[in-house]
Tab-separated table of C-alpha atoms and ligand atoms in Angstrom:
chain	number	residue	atom	x	y	z
A	1	MET	CA	12.513	-11.578	25.434
A	2	GLY	CA	9.814	-14.219	25.944
A	3	MET	CA	8.143	-13.592	22.629
A	4	THR	CA	5.397	-15.696	21.165
A	5	THR	CA	4.792	-16.113	17.439
A	6	PRO	CA	1.079	-15.819	16.873
A	7	THR	CA	-0.865	-17.527	14.098
A	8	VAL	CA	-1.630	-14.985	11.374
A	9	ARG	CA	-5.294	-14.763	10.432
A	10	LEU	CA	-6.482	-12.632	7.555
A	11	TYR	CA	-10.003	-11.817	6.435
A	12	ASN	CA	-10.718	-13.390	3.067
A	13	THR	CA	-13.415	-11.576	1.103
A	14	PHE	CA	-14.061	-14.781	-0.846
A	15	THR	CA	-15.123	-16.804	2.207
A	16	ARG	CA	-16.147	-13.820	4.361
A	17	ALA	CA	-14.075	-15.271	7.211
A	18	LYS	CA	-10.718	-14.829	8.886
A	19	GLU	CA	-8.440	-17.629	7.762
A	20	GLU	CA	-5.055	-18.852	8.872
A	21	LEU	CA	-2.254	-17.797	6.527
A	22	ARG	CA	-0.519	-20.810	5.014
A	23	PRO	CA	1.924	-19.573	2.358
A	24	VAL	CA	2.226	-21.695	-0.778
A	25	GLY	CA	6.026	-21.289	-0.784
A	26	ALA	CA	7.431	-21.981	2.676
A	27	GLY	CA	8.365	-18.767	4.461
A	28	VAL	CA	7.666	-16.391	1.557
A	29	VAL	CA	4.278	-14.734	1.234
A	30	ARG	CA	3.513	-13.697	-2.356
A	31	ILE	CA	1.231	-10.712	-2.734
A	32	TYR	CA	-0.300	-9.001	-5.759
A	33	SER	CA	-1.813	-5.544	-5.350
A	34	CYS	CA	-3.891	-3.577	-7.810
A	35	GLY	CA	-1.997	-0.342	-8.325
A	36	PRO	CA	-2.655	3.113	-9.716
A	37	THR	CA	-3.961	4.226	-13.078
A	38	VAL	CA	-1.334	6.663	-14.266
A	39	TYR	CA	-3.135	9.285	-16.268
A	40	ARG	CA	-3.797	11.421	-13.200
A	41	TYR	CA	-2.518	12.029	-9.666
A	42	VAL	CA	-3.495	9.642	-6.890
A	43	HIS	CA	-5.544	11.030	-4.000
A	44	VAL	CA	-5.363	10.042	-0.344
A	45	GLY	CA	-8.254	7.575	-0.885
A	46	ASN	CA	-6.135	5.658	-3.392
A	47	LEU	CA	-3.219	5.894	-0.989
A	48	ARG	CA	-5.249	4.349	1.811
A	49	THR	CA	-5.796	1.332	-0.434
A	50	PHE	CA	-2.087	1.160	-1.307
A	51	MET	CA	-1.241	1.312	2.392
A	52	LEU	CA	-2.922	-2.060	2.925
A	53	PRO	CA	-0.226	-4.157	1.224
A	54	ASP	CA	2.453	-1.985	2.871
A	55	LEU	CA	1.021	-2.730	6.327
A	56	LEU	CA	0.573	-6.346	5.379
A	57	CYS	CA	4.200	-6.751	4.281
A	58	ARG	CA	5.581	-4.814	7.239
A	59	SER	CA	3.473	-6.844	9.689
A	60	LEU	CA	4.370	-10.177	8.132
A	61	GLU	CA	8.048	-9.274	8.089
A	62	TYR	CA	7.882	-8.173	11.712
A	63	LEU	CA	6.405	-11.580	12.502
A	64	GLY	CA	9.260	-13.347	10.732
A	65	TYR	CA	7.966	-13.972	7.200
A	66	GLN	CA	9.544	-12.919	3.958
A	67	THR	CA	7.298	-11.207	1.442
A	68	GLU	CA	7.329	-10.659	-2.297
A	69	GLN	CA	4.966	-7.940	-3.444
A	70	VAL	CA	3.910	-6.998	-6.947
A	71	MET	CA	2.004	-3.774	-7.615
A	72	ASN	CA	0.904	-3.114	-11.159
A	73	ILE	CA	0.876	0.211	-12.936
A	74	THR	CA	-2.150	0.608	-15.224
A	75	ASP	CA	-0.856	2.516	-18.228
A	76	VAL	CA	-3.250	1.036	-20.782
A	77	GLY	CA	-6.916	1.454	-21.600
A	78	HIS	CA	-8.182	3.988	-19.093
A	79	LEU	CA	-5.411	6.186	-20.323
A	80	THR	CA	-7.045	6.908	-23.627
A	81	ASP	CA	-10.695	7.089	-22.588
A	82	ASP	CA	-12.307	9.446	-24.989
A	83	THR	CA	-14.091	11.466	-22.335
A	84	PHE	CA	-12.304	13.236	-19.549
A	85	ASP	CA	-13.357	12.864	-15.936
A	86	ARG	CA	-15.120	15.831	-14.472
A	87	GLY	CA	-12.618	17.919	-12.548
A	88	GLU	CA	-9.821	16.667	-14.789
A	89	ASP	CA	-6.473	18.013	-13.790
A	90	LYS	CA	-4.785	20.555	-15.928
A	91	MET	CA	-1.705	18.462	-16.390
A	92	LEU	CA	-3.544	15.883	-18.436
A	93	VAL	CA	-5.439	18.471	-20.382
A	94	SER	CA	-2.217	20.336	-21.066
A	95	ALA	CA	-0.484	17.081	-21.874
A	96	ARG	CA	-3.144	16.528	-24.491
A	97	LEU	CA	-2.957	20.072	-25.715
A	98	GLU	CA	0.814	19.800	-25.876
A	99	ASN	CA	0.381	16.573	-27.761
A	100	LYS	CA	2.220	14.382	-25.275
A	101	SER	CA	2.264	10.664	-25.891
A	102	PRO	CA	0.517	8.230	-23.523
A	103	GLU	CA	4.001	7.017	-22.556
A	104	GLN	CA	5.029	10.506	-21.475
A	105	ILE	CA	1.808	10.970	-19.521
A	106	ALA	CA	2.220	7.587	-17.836
A	107	ALA	CA	5.868	8.271	-16.955
A	108	TYR	CA	4.922	11.611	-15.400
A	109	TYR	CA	2.140	10.216	-13.197
A	110	THR	CA	4.075	7.095	-12.294
A	111	ALA	CA	6.839	9.322	-10.917
A	112	ALA	CA	4.238	11.420	-9.056
A	113	PHE	CA	2.759	8.249	-7.548
A	114	MET	CA	6.191	7.044	-6.420
A	115	ASP	CA	6.779	10.420	-4.727
A	116	ASP	CA	3.480	10.224	-2.869
A	117	ALA	CA	4.117	6.621	-1.870
A	118	ALA	CA	7.549	7.569	-0.506
A	119	LYS	CA	6.063	10.496	1.464
A	120	LEU	CA	3.650	8.052	3.082
A	121	ASN	CA	6.513	5.656	3.910
A	122	LEU	CA	5.046	2.920	1.710
A	123	ASN	CA	7.829	0.399	1.330
A	124	ARG	CA	8.642	-0.310	-2.271
A	125	ALA	CA	7.184	-3.422	-3.845
A	126	ALA	CA	9.568	-5.953	-5.388
A	127	HIS	CA	8.043	-5.394	-8.841
A	128	TYR	CA	6.022	-2.617	-10.491
A	129	PRO	CA	4.977	-4.170	-13.811
A	130	HIS	CA	3.478	-1.836	-16.411
A	131	ALA	CA	0.414	-3.209	-18.195
A	132	SER	CA	1.760	-1.991	-21.544
A	133	GLN	CA	4.678	-4.427	-21.158
A	134	TYR	CA	2.414	-7.465	-20.765
A	135	ILE	CA	0.263	-7.288	-23.907
A	136	PRO	CA	1.631	-10.600	-25.324
A	137	GLN	CA	0.823	-12.395	-22.044
A	138	MET	CA	-2.699	-10.929	-22.101
A	139	ILE	CA	-3.185	-12.057	-25.700
A	140	ASP	CA	-2.036	-15.572	-24.707
A	141	LEU	CA	-4.545	-15.704	-21.850
A	142	ILE	CA	-7.375	-14.477	-24.074
A	143	GLY	CA	-6.472	-17.109	-26.692
A	144	ALA	CA	-6.500	-19.808	-24.015
A	145	LEU	CA	-9.900	-18.623	-22.733
A	146	ILE	CA	-11.361	-18.843	-26.246
A	147	ALA	CA	-9.862	-22.322	-26.653
A	148	ARG	CA	-11.388	-23.435	-23.363
A	149	GLY	CA	-14.832	-22.139	-24.267
A	150	HIS	CA	-14.822	-19.229	-21.823
A	151	ALA	CA	-14.642	-16.436	-24.396
A	152	TYR	CA	-15.896	-15.553	-27.881
A	153	GLU	CA	-14.971	-13.067	-30.530
A	154	VAL	CA	-17.363	-10.773	-32.390
A	155	GLY	CA	-16.053	-8.313	-34.956
A	156	GLY	CA	-12.569	-8.047	-33.498
A	157	THR	CA	-13.784	-7.705	-29.919
A	158	VAL	CA	-13.476	-10.603	-27.448
A	159	TYR	CA	-15.929	-11.061	-24.582
A	160	TYR	CA	-15.755	-13.334	-21.575
A	161	ASP	CA	-18.773	-15.648	-21.531
A	162	ILE	CA	-19.843	-15.435	-17.884
A	163	ALA	CA	-22.356	-18.279	-18.296
A	164	SER	CA	-19.391	-20.606	-18.982
A	165	PHE	CA	-17.996	-20.046	-15.481
A	166	PRO	CA	-20.558	-21.126	-12.858
A	167	ALA	CA	-18.577	-19.580	-9.984
A	168	TYR	CA	-18.931	-16.125	-11.565
A	169	GLY	CA	-20.437	-13.846	-8.910
A	170	LYS	CA	-19.115	-15.798	-5.919
A	171	LEU	CA	-16.587	-13.224	-4.733
A	172	SER	CA	-19.028	-10.331	-4.846
A	173	ARG	CA	-22.039	-12.535	-3.966
A	174	ASN	CA	-23.780	-11.358	-7.102
A	175	THR	CA	-26.365	-13.569	-8.738
A	176	THR	CA	-26.897	-13.506	-12.484
A	177	ASP	CA	-30.190	-11.668	-11.852
A	178	LYS	CA	-28.437	-8.952	-9.929
A	179	LEU	CA	-25.760	-8.769	-12.577
A	180	LEU	CA	-28.445	-8.273	-15.199
A	181	ALA	CA	-30.141	-5.579	-13.153
A	182	GLY	CA	-26.791	-3.879	-12.692
A	183	VAL	CA	-26.146	-3.454	-16.388
A	184	ARG	CA	-26.693	0.133	-17.376
A	185	GLY	CA	-26.583	1.985	-20.617
A	186	GLU	CA	-26.518	0.527	-24.066
A	187	VAL	CA	-25.421	-3.072	-24.341
A	188	ASP	CA	-23.619	-4.469	-27.357
A	189	PRO	CA	-26.346	-6.644	-28.947
A	190	ARG	CA	-23.685	-9.131	-30.046
A	191	LYS	CA	-23.046	-10.120	-26.410
A	192	ARG	CA	-24.432	-13.481	-25.340
A	193	HIS	CA	-25.199	-12.123	-21.875
A	194	PRO	CA	-25.357	-8.422	-20.981
A	195	GLY	CA	-22.913	-9.107	-18.132
A	196	ASP	CA	-20.212	-10.511	-20.433
A	197	PHE	CA	-17.131	-8.341	-20.051
A	198	THR	CA	-14.482	-7.212	-22.520
A	199	LEU	CA	-11.169	-9.060	-22.798
A	200	TRP	CA	-10.027	-7.397	-26.013
A	201	LYS	CA	-11.575	-4.408	-27.721
A	202	ALA	CA	-11.354	-3.658	-31.415
A	203	ALA	CA	-9.726	-0.251	-31.776
A	204	GLY	CA	-12.076	2.638	-32.516
A	205	ALA	CA	-11.113	5.703	-34.498
A	206	HIS	CA	-9.327	8.055	-32.072
A	207	ARG	CA	-7.282	5.552	-30.139
A	208	LEU	CA	-3.695	6.349	-29.307
A	209	GLN	CA	-2.699	2.919	-28.029
A	210	VAL	CA	-3.375	0.062	-30.427
A	211	TRP	CA	-1.741	-3.368	-30.591
A	212	PRO	CA	-1.996	-6.086	-33.223
A	213	SER	CA	-3.702	-9.309	-32.105
A	214	PRO	CA	-5.168	-12.504	-33.592
A	215	TRP	CA	-8.523	-10.659	-33.572
A	216	GLY	CA	-7.236	-7.557	-35.290
A	217	PRO	CA	-5.885	-4.263	-33.932
A	218	GLY	CA	-7.169	-3.261	-30.538
A	219	PHE	CA	-6.363	-2.992	-26.864
A	220	PRO	CA	-6.939	-5.172	-23.789
A	221	GLY	CA	-9.733	-4.834	-21.249
A	222	TRP	CA	-8.780	-3.615	-17.809
A	223	HIS	CA	-9.341	-6.897	-15.922
A	224	ILE	CA	-7.141	-9.150	-18.053
A	225	GLU	CA	-4.035	-7.122	-17.228
A	226	CYS	CA	-4.100	-8.207	-13.587
A	227	SER	CA	-4.530	-11.904	-14.469
A	228	ALA	CA	-1.577	-11.619	-16.840
A	229	MET	CA	0.771	-9.690	-14.559
A	230	SER	CA	-0.045	-11.570	-11.355
A	231	MET	CA	0.452	-15.025	-12.862
A	232	SER	CA	3.496	-13.978	-14.931
A	233	LEU	CA	5.323	-12.708	-11.856
A	234	LEU	CA	3.976	-14.826	-9.000
A	235	GLY	CA	2.942	-18.062	-10.682
A	236	ASP	CA	-0.520	-19.571	-10.930
A	237	ARG	CA	-0.880	-20.109	-7.173
A	238	PHE	CA	-0.032	-17.204	-4.884
A	239	ASP	CA	-1.048	-16.184	-1.411
A	240	ILE	CA	-2.749	-12.814	-1.233
A	241	HIS	CA	-4.394	-10.355	-3.625
A	242	THR	CA	-5.238	-6.850	-2.418
A	243	GLY	CA	-7.306	-3.973	-3.728
A	244	GLY	CA	-9.917	-1.446	-2.692
A	245	ALA	CA	-13.465	-2.480	-1.785
A	246	ASP	CA	-14.646	-1.063	-5.103
A	247	ASN	CA	-12.412	-3.571	-6.924
A	248	VAL	CA	-14.412	-6.585	-5.694
A	249	PHE	CA	-16.860	-6.173	-8.541
A	250	PRO	CA	-16.323	-6.212	-11.412
A	251	HIS	CA	-12.510	-6.160	-11.408
A	252	HIS	CA	-11.634	-9.058	-9.110
A	253	GLU	CA	-14.701	-11.101	-9.968
A	254	ALA	CA	-13.524	-10.951	-13.577
A	255	GLU	CA	-9.949	-11.754	-12.607
A	256	ILE	CA	-11.057	-14.964	-10.881
A	257	ALA	CA	-13.116	-15.986	-13.933
A	258	GLN	CA	-10.121	-15.344	-16.207
A	259	SER	CA	-7.308	-16.859	-14.121
A	260	GLU	CA	-9.283	-19.892	-12.995
A	261	GLY	CA	-10.841	-20.228	-16.448
A	262	VAL	CA	-7.355	-20.634	-17.918
A	263	THR	CA	-5.695	-22.730	-15.186
A	264	GLY	CA	-8.682	-24.781	-14.072
A	265	HIS	CA	-7.813	-24.262	-10.405
A	266	GLN	CA	-7.833	-21.694	-7.619
A	267	VAL	CA	-5.065	-19.133	-8.098
A	268	VAL	CA	-5.372	-16.675	-5.187
A	269	GLY	CA	-5.323	-17.927	-1.592
A	270	CYS	CA	-6.812	-14.881	0.103
A	271	TRP	CA	-8.588	-11.777	-1.224
A	272	MET	CA	-8.071	-8.708	0.952
A	273	HIS	CA	-9.949	-5.468	0.341
A	274	GLY	CA	-9.410	-2.089	1.926
A	275	GLY	CA	-12.378	0.035	2.988
A	276	LEU	CA	-13.060	3.251	1.131
A	277	LEU	CA	-11.988	6.671	2.285
A	278	MET	CA	-14.973	8.982	2.505
A	279	LEU	CA	-15.262	12.753	2.437
A	280	ALA	CA	-18.373	14.286	4.009
A	281	GLY	CA	-20.235	10.999	3.627
A	282	ALA	CA	-19.388	10.409	-0.038
A	283	ARG	CA	-16.646	8.237	-1.472
A	284	MET	CA	-13.523	10.243	-2.196
A	285	ALA	CA	-13.254	10.077	-5.974
A	286	LYS	CA	-11.430	11.836	-8.702
A	287	SER	CA	-14.474	11.818	-10.938
A	288	ALA	CA	-16.634	13.594	-8.344
A	289	GLY	CA	-13.928	16.159	-7.683
A	290	ASN	CA	-14.067	15.584	-3.897
A	291	PHE	CA	-10.552	14.564	-3.085
A	292	PHE	CA	-7.307	15.635	-1.496
A	293	ARG	CA	-3.856	14.925	-2.754
A	294	LEU	CA	-1.164	14.170	-0.225
A	295	SER	CA	0.903	17.084	-1.501
A	296	GLU	CA	-1.998	19.492	-0.893
A	297	LEU	CA	-2.095	18.409	2.750
A	298	ASP	CA	1.668	18.790	2.864
A	299	GLU	CA	1.351	22.360	1.539
A	300	GLN	CA	-1.242	23.094	4.231
A	301	GLY	CA	1.422	22.293	6.814
A	302	PHE	CA	0.398	18.749	7.743
A	303	ASP	CA	3.020	16.077	8.032
A	304	PRO	CA	2.190	13.552	5.280
A	305	LEU	CA	2.624	10.844	7.879
A	306	ALA	CA	-0.247	12.376	9.838
A	307	PHE	CA	-2.450	10.792	7.175
A	308	ARG	CA	-0.766	7.481	7.884
A	309	PHE	CA	-1.388	7.984	11.607
A	310	LEU	CA	-5.047	8.740	10.855
A	311	ALA	CA	-5.423	5.648	8.686
A	312	LEU	CA	-3.860	3.458	11.386
A	313	GLN	CA	-6.653	4.398	13.751
A	314	ALA	CA	-9.281	2.535	11.756
A	315	ARG	CA	-9.310	-1.110	10.728
A	316	TYR	CA	-8.292	-1.396	7.125
A	317	ARG	CA	-11.614	-2.985	6.185
A	318	THR	CA	-13.892	-0.275	7.545
A	319	LYS	CA	-14.879	2.904	5.777
A	320	LEU	CA	-12.971	5.852	7.118
A	321	ASN	CA	-14.196	9.395	7.059
A	322	PHE	CA	-11.561	11.939	6.171
A	323	SER	CA	-11.672	15.460	7.579
A	324	THR	CA	-9.022	18.115	8.023
A	325	GLU	CA	-9.994	18.330	11.722
A	326	GLY	CA	-9.304	14.625	12.090
A	327	LEU	CA	-6.040	15.040	10.244
A	328	ALA	CA	-5.039	17.974	12.454
A	329	GLY	CA	-5.651	15.804	15.525
A	330	ALA	CA	-3.525	13.025	14.061
A	331	ASP	CA	-0.799	15.516	13.201
A	332	ARG	CA	-0.664	16.811	16.794
A	333	ALA	CA	-0.684	13.312	18.263
A	334	LEU	CA	2.098	12.217	15.931
A	335	ARG	CA	4.379	15.176	16.725
A	336	ASN	CA	3.712	14.687	20.403
A	337	LEU	CA	4.618	11.018	20.236
A	338	ARG	CA	7.868	11.780	18.412
A	339	GLU	CA	8.822	14.309	21.061
A	340	ARG	CA	8.209	11.801	23.801
A	341	VAL	CA	10.368	9.246	22.040
A	342	ALA	CA	13.109	11.880	21.823
A	343	ASP	CA	12.790	12.734	25.520
A	344	TRP	CA	12.761	9.121	26.588
A	345	SER	CA	15.803	8.263	24.495
A	346	THR	CA	17.868	10.943	26.162
A	347	ASP	CA	16.542	10.613	29.701
A	348	GLU	CA	19.310	10.871	32.278
A	349	ASN	CA	18.204	7.952	34.410
A	350	ASN	CA	18.029	5.595	31.507
A	351	VAL	CA	17.900	2.077	32.845
A	352	ASP	CA	16.181	-0.469	30.684
A	353	SER	CA	13.167	-2.285	32.080
A	354	GLY	CA	13.440	-6.028	32.488
A	355	ASP	CA	12.354	-8.266	29.633
A	356	ALA	CA	9.629	-9.733	31.786
A	357	GLU	CA	7.966	-6.327	32.031
A	358	VAL	CA	8.305	-5.559	28.326
A	359	ALA	CA	7.322	-8.959	26.898
A	360	PRO	CA	3.565	-8.635	27.546
A	361	TYR	CA	3.479	-5.424	25.488
A	362	GLU	CA	5.496	-6.981	22.701
A	363	ASN	CA	3.320	-10.071	22.609
A	364	ARG	CA	0.117	-8.074	22.496
A	365	PHE	CA	1.491	-5.960	19.679
A	366	ARG	CA	2.307	-9.092	17.705
A	367	ALA	CA	-1.092	-10.569	18.444
A	368	ALA	CA	-2.767	-7.399	17.140
A	369	LEU	CA	-0.837	-7.600	13.851
A	370	ALA	CA	-1.631	-11.287	13.481
A	371	ASP	CA	-5.336	-10.638	14.044
A	372	ASP	CA	-6.086	-9.421	10.518
A	373	LEU	CA	-3.819	-6.376	10.946
A	374	ASP	CA	-5.688	-4.887	13.880
A	375	MET	CA	-3.922	-1.540	13.780
A	376	PRO	CA	-6.369	0.248	16.106
A	377	ALA	CA	-5.454	-2.348	18.741
A	378	ALA	CA	-1.768	-1.770	17.993
A	379	MET	CA	-2.231	1.994	18.320
A	380	ALA	CA	-4.131	1.534	21.591
A	381	LEU	CA	-1.125	-0.407	22.796
A	382	VAL	CA	1.137	2.493	21.816
A	383	ALA	CA	-0.962	4.732	24.076
A	384	ARG	CA	-0.931	2.172	26.860
A	385	LEU	CA	2.832	1.766	26.658
A	386	THR	CA	3.230	5.542	26.682
A	387	HIS	CA	1.368	5.776	29.978
A	388	SER	CA	2.875	2.651	31.512
A	389	ASP	CA	5.496	2.634	34.239
A	390	LEU	CA	8.110	1.015	32.029
A	391	SER	CA	11.424	2.861	31.972
A	392	PRO	CA	11.847	5.660	29.404
A	393	ALA	CA	14.511	3.618	27.615
A	394	ALA	CA	12.189	0.632	27.334
A	395	LYS	CA	9.353	2.789	26.011
A	396	ALA	CA	11.561	4.435	23.432
A	397	SER	CA	13.089	1.199	22.236
A	398	ARG	CA	9.672	-0.554	21.964
A	399	LEU	CA	8.170	2.322	19.988
A	400	VAL	CA	11.145	2.537	17.653
A	401	SER	CA	10.866	-1.201	17.101
A	402	TRP	CA	7.095	-1.071	16.494
A	403	ASP	CA	7.707	1.747	14.063
A	404	GLN	CA	9.059	-0.875	11.649
A	405	VAL	CA	5.373	-1.680	11.173
A	406	LEU	CA	3.731	1.665	11.942
A	407	GLY	CA	6.089	3.574	9.627
A	408	LEU	CA	5.549	6.900	11.413
A	409	ASP	CA	9.206	7.964	11.737
A	410	LEU	CA	8.803	7.969	15.505
A	411	ASP	CA	12.504	8.532	16.050
A	412	ARG	CA	12.580	11.553	13.767
A	413	ALA	CA	12.697	14.099	16.600
A	414	ARG	CA	15.499	12.274	18.360
A	415	PRO	CA	18.802	13.638	17.100
A	416	ALA	CA	17.875	17.035	15.697
A	417	ALA	CA	15.616	18.197	18.490
A	418	THR	CA	17.793	17.151	21.354
A	419	LEU	CA	21.457	17.384	20.412
A	420	PRO	CA	23.026	20.740	21.256
A	421	ASP	CA	24.450	22.909	18.453
A	422	GLY	CA	27.655	21.519	17.046
A	423	ALA	CA	27.177	18.045	18.507
A	424	PRO	CA	25.931	16.293	15.326
A	425	ALA	CA	29.078	17.385	13.456
A	426	LEU	CA	31.320	16.213	16.330
A	427	LEU	CA	29.519	12.852	16.431
A	428	GLU	CA	29.950	12.431	12.724
A	429	ALA	CA	33.646	13.324	12.902
A	430	ARG	CA	34.106	10.907	15.792
A	431	GLY	CA	32.382	8.133	13.828
A	432	LYS	CA	34.827	8.717	10.975
A	433	ALA	CA	37.813	8.825	13.335
A	434	ARG	CA	36.775	5.483	14.813
A	435	ALA	CA	36.299	3.966	11.400
A	436	ALA	CA	39.841	5.128	10.553
A	437	LYS	CA	41.028	3.722	13.908
A	438	ASP	CA	42.268	7.162	14.938
A	439	PHE	CA	41.538	6.601	18.603
A	440	ALA	CA	43.415	9.648	19.862
A	441	MET	CA	41.168	11.832	17.746
A	442	SER	CA	38.059	9.889	18.733
A	443	ASP	CA	38.873	10.354	22.442
A	444	ARG	CA	39.462	14.058	21.948
A	445	LEU	CA	36.093	14.385	20.226
A	446	ARG	CA	34.446	12.420	23.031
A	447	ASP	CA	35.781	14.985	25.517
A	448	GLU	CA	34.554	17.842	23.371
A	449	LEU	CA	31.121	16.256	23.239
A	450	ALA	CA	31.153	15.771	27.011
A	451	GLY	CA	31.833	19.496	27.284
A	452	LEU	CA	28.534	20.060	25.435
A	453	GLY	CA	26.730	17.706	27.815
A	454	VAL	CA	26.657	14.759	25.406
A	455	THR	CA	27.819	11.401	26.735
A	456	VAL	CA	28.984	8.947	24.093
A	457	THR	CA	29.334	5.199	24.469
A	458	ASP	CA	30.506	2.745	21.837
A	459	THR	CA	28.382	-0.289	21.053
A	460	ALA	CA	28.475	-3.028	18.457
A	461	GLU	CA	26.011	-0.960	16.393
A	462	GLY	CA	28.141	2.188	16.591
A	463	GLN	CA	28.097	5.231	18.842
A	464	ARG	CA	25.242	5.803	21.292
A	465	TRP	CA	24.761	9.233	22.762
A	466	ARG	CA	22.815	10.728	25.639
A	467	VAL	CA	22.217	14.348	26.489
A	468	ALA	CA	22.151	15.434	30.095
A	469	LYS	CA	19.059	17.531	30.789
A	470	PRO	CA	19.999	21.071	31.815
A	471	ARG	CA	19.524	21.500	35.554
A	472	PRO	CA	16.744	23.911	36.391
B	501	AMP	P1	-7.508	3.764	-9.752
B	501	AMP	O1	-6.223	4.507	-9.981
B	501	AMP	O2	-8.716	4.562	-10.044
B	501	AMP	O3	-7.512	2.414	-10.448
B	501	AMP	O4	-7.596	3.468	-8.204
B	501	AMP	C1	-6.528	2.885	-7.533
B	501	AMP	C2	-7.018	2.185	-6.288
B	501	AMP	O5	-7.588	3.118	-5.385
B	501	AMP	C3	-8.066	1.129	-6.564
B	501	AMP	O6	-7.624	-0.091	-6.000
B	501	AMP	C4	-9.301	1.616	-5.837
B	501	AMP	O7	-9.963	0.551	-5.203
B	501	AMP	C5	-8.745	2.564	-4.808
B	501	AMP	N1	-9.661	3.645	-4.435
B	501	AMP	C6	-10.323	4.501	-5.250
B	501	AMP	N2	-11.084	5.377	-4.547
B	501	AMP	C7	-10.884	5.078	-3.243
B	501	AMP	C8	-11.359	5.613	-1.979
B	501	AMP	N3	-12.206	6.659	-1.931
B	501	AMP	N4	-10.921	5.035	-0.849
B	501	AMP	C9	-10.063	3.984	-0.860
B	501	AMP	N5	-9.576	3.442	-1.997
B	501	AMP	C10	-9.979	3.979	-3.182
B	502	ZN	ZN1	-6.130	-5.177	-10.675
């Protein structure tokens, strides 16, 4: 097919512009993504943010790149906050009441996160580092920051000295004045600047997780974990860092100050941030109690991938309003699309369209991906292809191919919904017979299948089948 390879442009929050992707390591794009905090279940807002690196990796791979993704698991710090969020789930409360260890709590919610991610067809990252396993690396970074004059210790607690890093505030476009105005609550009077953030905190009384350090027993701040894990696994120059829009400040601003403070050079090529998922005009948040879990939607009868379909209809950077009506619409559209793919795959008059007719669709799909992951444009193309006069076979094969990026299981309805009773077992038996080179048996099974109206052909990829539509 006359395919073109478009230049990939991604929106960089740091420069507020779309920039051409130029991977540091030829051919491999290295990506670090802020992951979940595992003392509670993730909600679909969190999952929207985690879908960004999934779409990014799938798109880049579709366009011929290799990717290496790291997503961290935050199992330190937040885990032992002394106050519970409002609307805290019973599991954590019961875990506390049952005297579970932070490790047990983290293991439970990490597994729950992996389940949700799998339900949403999020491809697995190459690495899922746990913050608790990187304490020595964090301590090293903090030591280096003190040595370089970017941090200071007071009474066993280490703060980052934001005045020592003139670029502090650049990512979030915060000025020191605004930072000052943004400081709420009581400020530790030992801080040089109220905006100085914690790198290491001396352990208070009721802490469950405490590590020894050169500054005494304590635990790391939240931001330092991502500097430590990203640079440990991807090196001190990597291509893309993702997170939610709410991570820009303070989390990623602090990460830049830390990583660049230690290395003396730019570490992250491109900062990508996903827009927030809203519910009735407010940010979906665990602490406010206004959230849905993917499994709740599942229990209500929605296909979990309907949420994926919904998310694909908005650009990743824009806010997206969640509603069950919207989800219901996405669910219907998704099921409908799968049925069409099934019908088209088994159409009787299945002649493929010529490459020349298909190529423009393929090229526009690729161009949409390359344009800062323009999924609404890609989904519009799905609709356009659906209503085009391409052959059914061409439509089905394009959609199944695009599904490598969309991840909607578009071919799910194909075998089950269309093969007559008994045919799947015969196909399976015939596949085995062929593998065992029992051609007499395989021919007999082919005849049996033909009797059920299923035509089988053998291709390099294995058996292909078609079902004749019953005559009216
Ligand atoms: P947390 O487990 O609280 O650290 O959150 C995990 C990720 O979810 C973070 O990267 C947040 O930016 C993201 N996130 C939290 N709330 C929302 C929301 N309403 N919409 C989209 N992303 C969110
Ligand atoms: Zn992070």
